[in-house]
């Protein structure tokens, strides 16, 4: 895949231990998109296996979902050193890969986890416009249609599970937002 070659040209891909593509069910209706692999994800080659991942598992269980029901990936497929924020160039190099994944999975709903993924989708994939987008606190739980490179889906932003570890008050909001995700999917199945 050419997009893989493109992403491998970034320094972070040359320096990471593993390229972290995704996990879960490729036929799922819901795609979760986080920011990028951390140390544990880099070691194991799987997304969301560290503290944030354990919290994601717990949060999913609270709303009766597991990895059979979703697919999980990230904006970046390689760990930036010291978990620094991704640069616009890295996002530009890695997201064609994400768009390929969306084409393959054809999710009914994409849940962006936290600010980076949310701003990428709200900017319709235009990385230079990401800074102008509202933050997760304003847009969580709000569903909207997104068209990215001709692929259409509903975006529902969610708080990042790592943020919820430090602020447990976000748990009821996360559950409420997941209620909206489930409702959106149920409605789409009627047609
Ligand atoms: N945080 C993310 O955004 N993604 C991971 O895979 C792990 C932690």
PDB file of C-alpha atoms and ligand atoms in Angstrom:
ATOM      1  CA  UNK A   1       0.000   0.000   0.000  1.00  0.00           C
ATOM      2  CA  UNK A   2       1.503   3.358  -1.045  1.00  0.00           C
ATOM      3  CA  UNK A   3       0.169   5.077   2.054  1.00  0.00           C
ATOM      4  CA  UNK A   4       2.269   2.765   4.218  1.00  0.00           C
ATOM      5  CA  UNK A   5       5.384   3.793   2.279  1.00  0.00           C
ATOM      6  CA  UNK A   6       4.383   7.433   2.747  1.00  0.00           C
ATOM      7  CA  UNK A   7       4.016   7.101   6.510  1.00  0.00           C
ATOM      8  CA  UNK A   8       7.242   5.115   6.816  1.00  0.00           C
ATOM      9  CA  UNK A   9       9.080   8.141   5.471  1.00  0.00           C
ATOM     10  CA  UNK A  10       8.421   9.980   8.753  1.00  0.00           C
ATOM     11  CA  UNK A  11      11.158   9.886  11.405  1.00  0.00           C
ATOM     12  CA  UNK A  12       8.776   8.437  14.010  1.00  0.00           C
ATOM     13  CA  UNK A  13       8.257   5.325  11.856  1.00  0.00           C
ATOM     14  CA  UNK A  14      12.004   4.827  11.503  1.00  0.00           C
ATOM     15  CA  UNK A  15      12.505   5.082  15.256  1.00  0.00           C
ATOM     16  CA  UNK A  16       9.535   3.132  16.677  1.00  0.00           C
ATOM     17  CA  UNK A  17       9.592  -0.582  17.633  1.00  0.00           C
ATOM     18  CA  UNK A  18       6.286  -1.490  16.016  1.00  0.00           C
ATOM     19  CA  UNK A  19       3.873   0.080  13.574  1.00  0.00           C
ATOM     20  CA  UNK A  20       0.501   0.022  15.331  1.00  0.00           C
ATOM     21  CA  UNK A  21      -2.288  -0.476  12.819  1.00  0.00           C
ATOM     22  CA  UNK A  22      -5.401  -1.365  14.810  1.00  0.00           C
ATOM     23  CA  UNK A  23      -7.388  -4.038  16.624  1.00  0.00           C
ATOM     24  CA  UNK A  24     -10.965  -5.272  16.847  1.00  0.00           C
ATOM     25  CA  UNK A  25     -13.564  -6.297  14.304  1.00  0.00           C
ATOM     26  CA  UNK A  26     -13.016  -5.151  10.700  1.00  0.00           C
ATOM     27  CA  UNK A  27     -16.775  -5.616  10.107  1.00  0.00           C
ATOM     28  CA  UNK A  28     -17.782  -3.417  13.052  1.00  0.00           C
ATOM     29  CA  UNK A  29     -20.253  -0.516  12.784  1.00  0.00           C
ATOM     30  CA  UNK A  30     -18.211   1.685  15.138  1.00  0.00           C
ATOM     31  CA  UNK A  31     -14.628   2.849  14.572  1.00  0.00           C
ATOM     32  CA  UNK A  32     -12.735   4.459  17.458  1.00  0.00           C
ATOM     33  CA  UNK A  33      -9.833   6.743  16.530  1.00  0.00           C
ATOM     34  CA  UNK A  34      -7.286   7.849  19.156  1.00  0.00           C
ATOM     35  CA  UNK A  35      -4.183   9.995  18.845  1.00  0.00           C
ATOM     36  CA  UNK A  36      -1.167   7.712  18.579  1.00  0.00           C
ATOM     37  CA  UNK A  37       0.594   4.774  20.228  1.00  0.00           C
ATOM     38  CA  UNK A  38       2.265   5.211  23.621  1.00  0.00           C
ATOM     39  CA  UNK A  39       5.111   3.128  25.067  1.00  0.00           C
ATOM     40  CA  UNK A  40       3.034  -0.030  25.717  1.00  0.00           C
ATOM     41  CA  UNK A  41       1.367   0.140  22.312  1.00  0.00           C
ATOM     42  CA  UNK A  42       4.795   0.544  20.668  1.00  0.00           C
ATOM     43  CA  UNK A  43       6.129  -2.507  22.568  1.00  0.00           C
ATOM     44  CA  UNK A  44       3.143  -4.738  21.736  1.00  0.00           C
ATOM     45  CA  UNK A  45       2.201  -3.457  18.275  1.00  0.00           C
ATOM     46  CA  UNK A  46      -1.423  -2.946  19.336  1.00  0.00           C
ATOM     47  CA  UNK A  47      -3.412   0.221  20.097  1.00  0.00           C
ATOM     48  CA  UNK A  48      -4.859   0.997  23.520  1.00  0.00           C
ATOM     49  CA  UNK A  49      -3.147  -1.706  25.586  1.00  0.00           C
ATOM     50  CA  UNK A  50      -1.682   0.585  28.301  1.00  0.00           C
ATOM     51  CA  UNK A  51      -3.484   2.532  31.045  1.00  0.00           C
ATOM     52  CA  UNK A  52      -5.714   4.432  28.585  1.00  0.00           C
ATOM     53  CA  UNK A  53      -6.555   1.134  26.865  1.00  0.00           C
ATOM     54  CA  UNK A  54      -7.499  -0.571  30.120  1.00  0.00           C
ATOM     55  CA  UNK A  55      -9.784   2.372  30.875  1.00  0.00           C
ATOM     56  CA  UNK A  56     -11.266   2.160  27.375  1.00  0.00           C
ATOM     57  CA  UNK A  57     -12.053  -1.539  27.992  1.00  0.00           C
ATOM     58  CA  UNK A  58     -13.785  -0.616  31.273  1.00  0.00           C
ATOM     59  CA  UNK A  59     -15.765   2.211  29.667  1.00  0.00           C
ATOM     60  CA  UNK A  60     -16.856  -0.062  26.817  1.00  0.00           C
ATOM     61  CA  UNK A  61     -17.962  -2.749  29.277  1.00  0.00           C
ATOM     62  CA  UNK A  62     -20.110  -0.138  31.091  1.00  0.00           C
ATOM     63  CA  UNK A  63     -22.128   0.347  27.889  1.00  0.00           C
ATOM     64  CA  UNK A  64     -22.186  -3.373  26.997  1.00  0.00           C
ATOM     65  CA  UNK A  65     -19.596  -3.305  24.196  1.00  0.00           C
ATOM     66  CA  UNK A  66     -16.303  -5.089  23.578  1.00  0.00           C
ATOM     67  CA  UNK A  67     -13.731  -5.528  20.798  1.00  0.00           C
ATOM     68  CA  UNK A  68     -16.187  -7.676  18.805  1.00  0.00           C
ATOM     69  CA  UNK A  69     -18.375  -4.590  18.364  1.00  0.00           C
ATOM     70  CA  UNK A  70     -15.759  -2.017  17.394  1.00  0.00           C
ATOM     71  CA  UNK A  71     -12.479  -1.426  15.591  1.00  0.00           C
ATOM     72  CA  UNK A  72      -9.820   0.755  17.230  1.00  0.00           C
ATOM     73  CA  UNK A  73      -7.026   2.700  15.570  1.00  0.00           C
ATOM     74  CA  UNK A  74      -5.141   5.982  15.837  1.00  0.00           C
ATOM     75  CA  UNK A  75      -4.324   9.092  13.811  1.00  0.00           C
ATOM     76  CA  UNK A  76      -0.594   8.192  14.016  1.00  0.00           C
ATOM     77  CA  UNK A  77       0.538   4.613  13.491  1.00  0.00           C
ATOM     78  CA  UNK A  78       3.934   5.062  15.198  1.00  0.00           C
ATOM     79  CA  UNK A  79       4.854   6.365  18.632  1.00  0.00           C
ATOM     80  CA  UNK A  80       6.292   9.886  18.741  1.00  0.00           C
ATOM     81  CA  UNK A  81       9.354   9.956  21.073  1.00  0.00           C
ATOM     82  CA  UNK A  82       8.420  10.732  24.709  1.00  0.00           C
ATOM     83  CA  UNK A  83       4.755  10.760  23.621  1.00  0.00           C
ATOM     84  CA  UNK A  84       5.105  14.317  22.330  1.00  0.00           C
ATOM     85  CA  UNK A  85       2.239  15.855  20.371  1.00  0.00           C
ATOM     86  CA  UNK A  86       2.075  14.844  16.705  1.00  0.00           C
ATOM     87  CA  UNK A  87       3.351  17.434  14.217  1.00  0.00           C
ATOM     88  CA  UNK A  88       1.166  18.565  11.284  1.00  0.00           C
ATOM     89  CA  UNK A  89       3.607  16.834   8.888  1.00  0.00           C
ATOM     90  CA  UNK A  90       3.252  13.530  10.766  1.00  0.00           C
ATOM     91  CA  UNK A  91      -0.536  13.812  10.738  1.00  0.00           C
ATOM     92  CA  UNK A  92      -0.453  14.541   6.992  1.00  0.00           C
ATOM     93  CA  UNK A  93       1.787  11.522   6.361  1.00  0.00           C
ATOM     94  CA  UNK A  94      -0.176   9.055   8.502  1.00  0.00           C
ATOM     95  CA  UNK A  95      -3.824   9.940   7.888  1.00  0.00           C
ATOM     96  CA  UNK A  96      -4.056   8.639   4.291  1.00  0.00           C
ATOM     97  CA  UNK A  97      -3.588   5.286   6.004  1.00  0.00           C
ATOM     98  CA  UNK A  98      -6.499   6.057   8.368  1.00  0.00           C
ATOM     99  CA  UNK A  99      -8.674   7.022   5.399  1.00  0.00           C
ATOM    100  CA  UNK A 100      -7.830   3.674   3.744  1.00  0.00           C
ATOM    101  CA  UNK A 101      -8.943   1.930   6.960  1.00  0.00           C
ATOM    102  CA  UNK A 102     -12.242   3.862   6.929  1.00  0.00           C
ATOM    103  CA  UNK A 103     -12.778   2.836   3.291  1.00  0.00           C
ATOM    104  CA  UNK A 104     -12.212  -0.805   4.203  1.00  0.00           C
ATOM    105  CA  UNK A 105     -14.233  -0.928   7.437  1.00  0.00           C
ATOM    106  CA  UNK A 106     -17.087   1.340   6.229  1.00  0.00           C
ATOM    107  CA  UNK A 107     -18.163   2.213   9.795  1.00  0.00           C
ATOM    108  CA  UNK A 108     -21.603   3.688  10.407  1.00  0.00           C
ATOM    109  CA  UNK A 109     -20.139   5.881  13.149  1.00  0.00           C
ATOM    110  CA  UNK A 110     -16.589   7.116  13.792  1.00  0.00           C
ATOM    111  CA  UNK A 111     -15.888   8.055  17.427  1.00  0.00           C
ATOM    112  CA  UNK A 112     -12.905  10.383  17.687  1.00  0.00           C
ATOM    113  CA  UNK A 113     -11.194  10.091  21.070  1.00  0.00           C
ATOM    114  CA  UNK A 114      -9.912  13.434  22.378  1.00  0.00           C
ATOM    115  CA  UNK A 115      -8.823  16.625  20.701  1.00  0.00           C
ATOM    116  CA  UNK A 116      -6.413  15.528  17.956  1.00  0.00           C
ATOM    117  CA  UNK A 117      -8.655  12.992  16.290  1.00  0.00           C
ATOM    118  CA  UNK A 118     -11.721  15.224  16.728  1.00  0.00           C
ATOM    119  CA  UNK A 119     -10.051  18.267  15.180  1.00  0.00           C
ATOM    120  CA  UNK A 120      -8.725  16.186  12.266  1.00  0.00           C
ATOM    121  CA  UNK A 121     -12.241  15.015  11.352  1.00  0.00           C
ATOM    122  CA  UNK A 122     -13.948  18.367  12.012  1.00  0.00           C
ATOM    123  CA  UNK A 123     -11.410  19.954   9.641  1.00  0.00           C
ATOM    124  CA  UNK A 124     -12.555  17.341   7.059  1.00  0.00           C
ATOM    125  CA  UNK A 125      -8.981  16.031   6.946  1.00  0.00           C
ATOM    126  CA  UNK A 126      -7.428  19.437   6.204  1.00  0.00           C
ATOM    127  CA  UNK A 127      -4.583  19.366   8.751  1.00  0.00           C
ATOM    128  CA  UNK A 128      -3.813  23.081   8.316  1.00  0.00           C
ATOM    129  CA  UNK A 129      -7.359  23.879   9.494  1.00  0.00           C
ATOM    130  CA  UNK A 130      -7.183  21.736  12.658  1.00  0.00           C
ATOM    131  CA  UNK A 131      -6.190  24.639  14.937  1.00  0.00           C
ATOM    132  CA  UNK A 132      -9.395  26.489  14.070  1.00  0.00           C
ATOM    133  CA  UNK A 133     -11.684  23.672  15.252  1.00  0.00           C
ATOM    134  CA  UNK A 134     -13.527  23.649  18.595  1.00  0.00           C
ATOM    135  CA  UNK A 135     -12.187  21.455  21.396  1.00  0.00           C
ATOM    136  CA  UNK A 136     -13.650  18.210  22.692  1.00  0.00           C
ATOM    137  CA  UNK A 137     -15.398  19.861  25.681  1.00  0.00           C
ATOM    138  CA  UNK A 138     -17.634  21.790  23.272  1.00  0.00           C
ATOM    139  CA  UNK A 139     -18.365  19.060  20.733  1.00  0.00           C
ATOM    140  CA  UNK A 140     -18.422  15.731  22.615  1.00  0.00           C
ATOM    141  CA  UNK A 141     -21.555  13.690  21.956  1.00  0.00           C
ATOM    142  CA  UNK A 142     -22.604  15.855  18.982  1.00  0.00           C
ATOM    143  CA  UNK A 143     -23.181  13.825  15.845  1.00  0.00           C
ATOM    144  CA  UNK A 144     -22.423  15.250  12.392  1.00  0.00           C
ATOM    145  CA  UNK A 145     -21.894  13.945   8.870  1.00  0.00           C
ATOM    146  CA  UNK A 146     -18.308  14.060   7.644  1.00  0.00           C
ATOM    147  CA  UNK A 147     -17.082  13.564   4.114  1.00  0.00           C
ATOM    148  CA  UNK A 148     -13.402  12.660   3.777  1.00  0.00           C
ATOM    149  CA  UNK A 149     -11.960  11.956   0.345  1.00  0.00           C
ATOM    150  CA  UNK A 150     -15.423  10.879  -0.834  1.00  0.00           C
ATOM    151  CA  UNK A 151     -16.042   8.626   2.181  1.00  0.00           C
ATOM    152  CA  UNK A 152     -19.056   9.639   4.295  1.00  0.00           C
ATOM    153  CA  UNK A 153     -19.802   8.717   7.897  1.00  0.00           C
ATOM    154  CA  UNK A 154     -21.218  10.136  11.120  1.00  0.00           C
ATOM    155  CA  UNK A 155     -18.644  11.543  13.520  1.00  0.00           C
ATOM    156  CA  UNK A 156     -19.365  11.491  17.262  1.00  0.00           C
ATOM    157  CA  UNK A 157     -16.490  12.932  19.329  1.00  0.00           C
ATOM    158  CA  UNK A 158     -15.826  11.385  22.765  1.00  0.00           C
ATOM    159  CA  UNK A 159     -13.557  12.288  25.663  1.00  0.00           C
ATOM    160  CA  UNK A 160     -10.223  10.439  25.487  1.00  0.00           C
ATOM    161  CA  UNK A 161     -10.104   7.493  27.944  1.00  0.00           C
ATOM    162  CA  UNK A 162      -6.752   8.810  29.282  1.00  0.00           C
ATOM    163  CA  UNK A 163      -8.445  12.117  30.249  1.00  0.00           C
ATOM    164  CA  UNK A 164     -11.207  10.158  32.010  1.00  0.00           C
ATOM    165  CA  UNK A 165      -8.617   8.405  34.242  1.00  0.00           C
ATOM    166  CA  UNK A 166      -7.742  11.821  35.706  1.00  0.00           C
ATOM    167  CA  UNK A 167     -11.277  13.216  35.738  1.00  0.00           C
ATOM    168  CA  UNK A 168     -13.801  10.588  36.776  1.00  0.00           C
ATOM    169  CA  UNK A 169     -16.591  13.183  36.508  1.00  0.00           C
ATOM    170  CA  UNK A 170     -16.402  12.595  32.757  1.00  0.00           C
ATOM    171  CA  UNK A 171     -17.656   8.982  33.115  1.00  0.00           C
ATOM    172  CA  UNK A 172     -21.406   9.817  33.076  1.00  0.00           C
ATOM    173  CA  UNK A 173     -20.833  12.135  30.101  1.00  0.00           C
ATOM    174  CA  UNK A 174     -19.023   9.315  28.270  1.00  0.00           C
ATOM    175  CA  UNK A 175     -21.921   6.953  28.963  1.00  0.00           C
ATOM    176  CA  UNK A 176     -24.412   9.541  27.723  1.00  0.00           C
ATOM    177  CA  UNK A 177     -22.355  10.125  24.549  1.00  0.00           C
ATOM    178  CA  UNK A 178     -22.164   6.369  23.911  1.00  0.00           C
ATOM    179  CA  UNK A 179     -25.972   6.312  24.194  1.00  0.00           C
ATOM    180  CA  UNK A 180     -26.021   8.707  21.234  1.00  0.00           C
ATOM    181  CA  UNK A 181     -23.615   6.442  19.302  1.00  0.00           C
ATOM    182  CA  UNK A 182     -25.901   3.442  19.867  1.00  0.00           C
ATOM    183  CA  UNK A 183     -29.014   5.423  18.888  1.00  0.00           C
ATOM    184  CA  UNK A 184     -27.358   6.611  15.665  1.00  0.00           C
ATOM    185  CA  UNK A 185     -26.451   3.041  14.722  1.00  0.00           C
ATOM    186  CA  UNK A 186     -29.927   1.710  15.532  1.00  0.00           C
ATOM    187  CA  UNK A 187     -31.473   4.410  13.302  1.00  0.00           C
ATOM    188  CA  UNK A 188     -29.134   3.611  10.413  1.00  0.00           C
ATOM    189  CA  UNK A 189     -30.082  -0.058  10.636  1.00  0.00           C
ATOM    190  CA  UNK A 190     -33.739   0.837  10.010  1.00  0.00           C
ATOM    191  CA  UNK A 191     -32.901   1.864   6.451  1.00  0.00           C
TER     192      UNK A 191
HETATM  193  N1  LIG B   1      -3.645   6.769  23.475  1.00  0.00           N
HETATM  194  C1  LIG B   1      -4.029   6.827  22.183  1.00  0.00           C
HETATM  195  O1  LIG B   1      -4.567   7.839  21.715  1.00  0.00           O
HETATM  196  N2  LIG B   1      -3.843   5.740  21.448  1.00  0.00           N
HETATM  197  C2  LIG B   1      -3.307   4.609  21.900  1.00  0.00           C
HETATM  198  O2  LIG B   1      -3.188   3.660  21.153  1.00  0.00           O
HETATM  199  C3  LIG B   1      -2.924   4.590  23.257  1.00  0.00           C
HETATM  200  C4  LIG B   1      -3.096   5.666  24.024  1.00  0.00           C
END
